[in-house]
Amino acid sequence: MKLRKKPLISSFAVGAVVTVLVFALDRVRDYGALHSLCDGFFVASVILLGVGGLKLARNKGSFDLAAYGISNVFLTAFPMLRQREKETPLEYVERKREERKPAAEMLLAGAVYLAAALAALAAYEMTK
């Protein structure tokens, strides 16, 4: 499994933005700094791991037939939008499989944020 730098950096950036936003929201509510930091890391990890998990399931083909059915209904209703010849479900699955990007970078970033949340939780519990 080869990790690509750009998606990894962007996943960490999304996590950092979410962490800062949750941290700021918690500080407005007068929570402690460690509590706010733990909340920020945890929310970022849940978002990244959740989206990464859905992306992994999509990459395995979990949603292919549903997506094919929806696109087929849409193109039947609006045939002028059809850009390619009508394809079979198998052709659709193969075409989509070639276009997909891996989810490893997002899952790795989510795991790092989860580890940071656990470390912040441990520090918070020791200061109580």
Steps between C-alpha positions, in 0.01 A plus 500: 500500500659823385387820671472809285612828657241745368188312622672428831585867552149609402346245741717632783406857402128418513553343841691804620224736387234290674714482814546878509130565445391260775773634729376856446137399556590322823705796622198726449307262726770536770631145483859441602778501241572126523128419487461719191807349335377146569160584351659656192726204431216255556254675267770523231578129537133400481449704184816373329447136602131514408556648156803277445297193597224595256762559232651158571156336476437683173835383365401141576184548289238520774302780335557418131163352411307769686700771322447326166124483560474865599708618203297278266170647627640852468628441145172338399315811617750737335647318197654820363757488784636159400871538411580141408314203364280308739712262705426180683533481880824302460649766270394768748669318791822453299507865390447623856764261640762658272411855614517442875764638734616314812376588848819413689618860543172613656486198730860555610434867578188402696697243699765761586232743619340220705835429666539871572149508649584206726824670611311824572235302690768333712659836575158648583414214735833535681437871567150452643 
